[in-house]
mmCIF file of C-alpha atoms in Angstrom:
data_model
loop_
_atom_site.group_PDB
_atom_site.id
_atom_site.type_symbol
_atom_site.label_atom_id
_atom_site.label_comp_id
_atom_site.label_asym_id
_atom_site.label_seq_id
_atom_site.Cartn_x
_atom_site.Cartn_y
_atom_site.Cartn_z
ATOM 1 C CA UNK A 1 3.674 9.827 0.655
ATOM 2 C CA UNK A 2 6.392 8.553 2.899
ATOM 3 C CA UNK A 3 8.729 5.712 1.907
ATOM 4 C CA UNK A 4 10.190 3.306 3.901
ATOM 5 C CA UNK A 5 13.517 3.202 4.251
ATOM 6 C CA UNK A 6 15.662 0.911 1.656
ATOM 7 C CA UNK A 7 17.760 -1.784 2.920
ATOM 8 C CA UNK A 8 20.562 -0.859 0.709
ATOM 9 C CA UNK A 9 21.519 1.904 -1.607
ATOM 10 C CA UNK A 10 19.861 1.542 -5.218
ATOM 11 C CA UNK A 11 21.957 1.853 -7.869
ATOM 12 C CA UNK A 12 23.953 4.582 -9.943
ATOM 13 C CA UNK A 13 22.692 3.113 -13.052
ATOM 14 C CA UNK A 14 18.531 3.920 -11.881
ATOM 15 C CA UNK A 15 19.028 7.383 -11.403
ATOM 16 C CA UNK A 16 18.401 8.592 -14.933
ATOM 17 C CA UNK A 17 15.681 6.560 -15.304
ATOM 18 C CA UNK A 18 14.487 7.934 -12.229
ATOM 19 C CA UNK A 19 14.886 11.420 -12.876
ATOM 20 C CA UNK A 20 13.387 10.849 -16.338
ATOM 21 C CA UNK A 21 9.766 9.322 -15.087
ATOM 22 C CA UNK A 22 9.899 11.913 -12.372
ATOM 23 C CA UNK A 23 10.115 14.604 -15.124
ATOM 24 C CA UNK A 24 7.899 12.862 -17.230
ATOM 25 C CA UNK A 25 5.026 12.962 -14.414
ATOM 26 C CA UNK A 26 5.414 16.557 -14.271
ATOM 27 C CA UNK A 27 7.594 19.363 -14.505
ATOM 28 C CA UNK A 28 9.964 20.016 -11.683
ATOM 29 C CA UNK A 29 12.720 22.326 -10.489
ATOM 30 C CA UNK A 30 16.311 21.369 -9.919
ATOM 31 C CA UNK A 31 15.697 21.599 -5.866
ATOM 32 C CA UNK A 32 12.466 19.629 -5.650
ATOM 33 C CA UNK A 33 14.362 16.770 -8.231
ATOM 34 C CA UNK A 34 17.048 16.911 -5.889
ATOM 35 C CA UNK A 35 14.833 16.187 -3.084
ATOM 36 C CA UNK A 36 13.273 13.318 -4.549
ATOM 37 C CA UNK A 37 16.222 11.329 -5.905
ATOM 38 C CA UNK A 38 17.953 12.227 -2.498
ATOM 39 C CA UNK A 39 14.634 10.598 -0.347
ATOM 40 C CA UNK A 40 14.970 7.410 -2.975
ATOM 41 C CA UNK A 41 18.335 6.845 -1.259
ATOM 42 C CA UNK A 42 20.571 8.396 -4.514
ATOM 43 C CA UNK A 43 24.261 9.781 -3.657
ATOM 44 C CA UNK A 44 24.384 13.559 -3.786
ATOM 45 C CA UNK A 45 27.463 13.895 -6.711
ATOM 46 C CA UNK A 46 25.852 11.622 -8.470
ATOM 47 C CA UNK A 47 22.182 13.465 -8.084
ATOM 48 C CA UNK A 48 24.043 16.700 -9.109
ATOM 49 C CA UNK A 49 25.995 15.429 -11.974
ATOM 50 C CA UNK A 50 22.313 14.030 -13.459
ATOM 51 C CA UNK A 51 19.980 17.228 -12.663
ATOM 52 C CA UNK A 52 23.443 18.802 -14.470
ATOM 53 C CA UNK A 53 23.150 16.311 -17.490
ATOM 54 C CA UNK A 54 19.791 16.662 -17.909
ATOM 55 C CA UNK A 55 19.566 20.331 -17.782
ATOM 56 C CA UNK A 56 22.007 19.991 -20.945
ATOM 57 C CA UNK A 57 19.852 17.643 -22.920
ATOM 58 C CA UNK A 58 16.697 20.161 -22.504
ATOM 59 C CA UNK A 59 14.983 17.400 -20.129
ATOM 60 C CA UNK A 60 14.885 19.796 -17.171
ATOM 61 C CA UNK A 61 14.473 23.573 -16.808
ATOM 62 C CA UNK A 62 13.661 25.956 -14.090
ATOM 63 C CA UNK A 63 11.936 28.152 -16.702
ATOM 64 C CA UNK A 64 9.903 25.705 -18.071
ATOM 65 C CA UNK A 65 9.149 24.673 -14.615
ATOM 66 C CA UNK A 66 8.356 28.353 -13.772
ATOM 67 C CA UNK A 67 6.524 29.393 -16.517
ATOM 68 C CA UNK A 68 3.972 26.197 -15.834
ATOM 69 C CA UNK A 69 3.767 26.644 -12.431
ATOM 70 C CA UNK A 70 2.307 30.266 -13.170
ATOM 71 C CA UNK A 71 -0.094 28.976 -15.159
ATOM 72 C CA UNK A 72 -1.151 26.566 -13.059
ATOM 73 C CA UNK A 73 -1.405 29.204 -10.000
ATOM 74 C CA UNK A 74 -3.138 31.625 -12.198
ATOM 75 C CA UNK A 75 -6.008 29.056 -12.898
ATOM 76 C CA UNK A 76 -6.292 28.425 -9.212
ATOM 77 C CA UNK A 77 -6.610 32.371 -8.521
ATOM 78 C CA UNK A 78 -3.353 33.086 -6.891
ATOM 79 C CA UNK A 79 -1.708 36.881 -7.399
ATOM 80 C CA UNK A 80 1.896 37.929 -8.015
ATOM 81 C CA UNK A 81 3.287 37.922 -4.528
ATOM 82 C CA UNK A 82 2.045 34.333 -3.311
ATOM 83 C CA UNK A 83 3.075 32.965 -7.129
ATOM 84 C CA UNK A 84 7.190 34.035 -6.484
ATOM 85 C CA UNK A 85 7.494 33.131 -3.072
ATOM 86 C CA UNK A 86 6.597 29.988 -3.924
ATOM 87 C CA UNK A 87 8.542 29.610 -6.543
ATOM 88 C CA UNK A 88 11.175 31.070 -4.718
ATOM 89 C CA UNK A 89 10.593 28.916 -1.972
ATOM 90 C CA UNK A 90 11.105 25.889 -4.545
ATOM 91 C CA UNK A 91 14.559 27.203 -5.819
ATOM 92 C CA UNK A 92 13.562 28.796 -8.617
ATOM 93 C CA UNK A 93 15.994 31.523 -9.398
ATOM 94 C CA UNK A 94 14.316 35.132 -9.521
ATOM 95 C CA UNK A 95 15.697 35.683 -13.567
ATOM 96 C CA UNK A 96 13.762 32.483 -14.352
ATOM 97 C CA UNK A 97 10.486 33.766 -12.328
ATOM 98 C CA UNK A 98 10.869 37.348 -13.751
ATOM 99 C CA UNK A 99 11.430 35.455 -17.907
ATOM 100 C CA UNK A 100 8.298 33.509 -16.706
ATOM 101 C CA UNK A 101 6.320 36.706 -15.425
ATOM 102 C CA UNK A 102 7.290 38.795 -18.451
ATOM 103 C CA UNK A 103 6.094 36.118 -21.075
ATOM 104 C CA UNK A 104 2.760 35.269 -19.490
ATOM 105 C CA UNK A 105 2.099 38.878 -18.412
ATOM 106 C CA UNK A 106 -1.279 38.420 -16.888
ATOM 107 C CA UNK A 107 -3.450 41.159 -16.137
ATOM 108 C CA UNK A 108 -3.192 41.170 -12.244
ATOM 109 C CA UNK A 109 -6.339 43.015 -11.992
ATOM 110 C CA UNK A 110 -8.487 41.494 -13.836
ATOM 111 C CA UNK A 111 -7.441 38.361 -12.483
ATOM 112 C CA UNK A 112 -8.144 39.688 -8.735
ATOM 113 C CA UNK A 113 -11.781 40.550 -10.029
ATOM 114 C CA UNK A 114 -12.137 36.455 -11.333
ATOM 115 C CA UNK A 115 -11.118 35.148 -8.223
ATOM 116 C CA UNK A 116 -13.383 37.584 -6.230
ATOM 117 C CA UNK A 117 -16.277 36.496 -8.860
ATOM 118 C CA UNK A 118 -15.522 32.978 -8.190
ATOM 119 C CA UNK A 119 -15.023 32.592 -4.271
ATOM 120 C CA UNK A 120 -18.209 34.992 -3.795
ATOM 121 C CA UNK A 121 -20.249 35.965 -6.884
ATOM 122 C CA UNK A 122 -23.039 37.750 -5.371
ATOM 123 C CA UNK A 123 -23.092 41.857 -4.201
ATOM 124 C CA UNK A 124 -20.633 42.802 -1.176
ATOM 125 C CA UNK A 125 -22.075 44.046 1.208
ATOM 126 C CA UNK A 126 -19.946 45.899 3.762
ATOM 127 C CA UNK A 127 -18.720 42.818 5.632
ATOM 128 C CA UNK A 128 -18.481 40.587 3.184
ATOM 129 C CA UNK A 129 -16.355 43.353 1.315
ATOM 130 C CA UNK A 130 -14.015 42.836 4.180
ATOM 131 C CA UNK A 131 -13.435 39.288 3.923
ATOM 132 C CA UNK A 132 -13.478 39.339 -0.191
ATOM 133 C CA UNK A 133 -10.159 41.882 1.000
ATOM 134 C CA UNK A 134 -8.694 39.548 2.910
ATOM 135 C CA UNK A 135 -9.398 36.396 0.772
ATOM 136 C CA UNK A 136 -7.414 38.639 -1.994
ATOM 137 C CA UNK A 137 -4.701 39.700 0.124
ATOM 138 C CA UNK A 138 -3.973 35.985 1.343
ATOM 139 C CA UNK A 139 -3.946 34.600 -2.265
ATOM 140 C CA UNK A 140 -1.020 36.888 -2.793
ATOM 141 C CA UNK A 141 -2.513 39.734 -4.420
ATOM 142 C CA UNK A 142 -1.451 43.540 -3.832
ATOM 143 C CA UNK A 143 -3.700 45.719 -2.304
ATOM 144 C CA UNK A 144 -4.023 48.219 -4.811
ATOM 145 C CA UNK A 145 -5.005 44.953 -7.187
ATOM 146 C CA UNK A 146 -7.745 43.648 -4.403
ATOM 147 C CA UNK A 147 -9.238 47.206 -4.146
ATOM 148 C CA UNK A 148 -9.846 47.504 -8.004
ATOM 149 C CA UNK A 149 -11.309 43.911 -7.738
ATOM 150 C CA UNK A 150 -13.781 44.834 -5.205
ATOM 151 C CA UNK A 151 -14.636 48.255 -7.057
ATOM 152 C CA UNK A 152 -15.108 46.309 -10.205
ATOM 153 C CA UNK A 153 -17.512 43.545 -8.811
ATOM 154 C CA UNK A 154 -19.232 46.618 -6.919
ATOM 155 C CA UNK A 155 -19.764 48.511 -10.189
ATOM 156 C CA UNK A 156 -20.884 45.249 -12.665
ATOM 157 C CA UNK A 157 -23.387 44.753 -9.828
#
């Protein structure tokens, strides 16, 4: 959604509060909190020294934020490699992603075969076994993960 511009700067004293309802909404990681209280017009010291602040009180964590954006990308039928770049690609530090990773520890494969089961659920034929490859390969799962996925829907079939 895009804002209009403000007139004037808002003040110091709403940026808590601000922070606070943005976390409360969902999580978030430092860099995309930093992004939003720096759109609403919010002086970058002052940004810093809150993210900072509330990192302290427990209010904001990247490995929170990681560990729920997993989840959330697992239920949506996304593999390993498209999961970290994105949370790369949101600032998540890789010791956060790997905590995150190592406590969920999902069964790659076996996810591969529910998205394939999902997205298609009917037999592959040659063709189709192409595209199920693809569809696997461009939700960030390794091949050796959409292979076993296709041999596994082959074989229940």
């Amino acid at each position: 959604m895009l804002r209009r511009p403000r007139s004037r700067a808002p003040d110091e004293d709403q940026l808590r509060p601000t922070a606070l309802r943005l976390l409360a909404q969902r999580e978030h990681s430092q860099q995309e909190l930093r992004a939003k209280l720096s759109q609403r017009g919010f002086a970058r010291a002052a940004i810093d020294q809150t993210i900072e602040a509330l990192c302290e009180a427990g209010w904001q964590s990247d490995a929170r934020y990681a560990a729920s954006y997993l989840r959330a990308r697992l239920a949506r039928g996304y593999g390993l490699l498209a999961i970290t770049a994105e949370l790369r690609a949101r600032g998540v530090q890789p010791n956060d992603i790997h905590t995150a990773l190592t406590e969920e520890s999902p069964d790659w494969h076996s996810c591969a075969a529910e998205q394939l089961r999902r997205h298609f659920g009917q037999p592959l034929t040659a063709e189709l076994r192409k595209k199920a490859y693809r569809h696997l390969i461009q939700r960030g799962f390794r091949h050796e993960e959409a292979i076993a996925a296709l041999d596994s829907l082959t074989e229940d079939d």
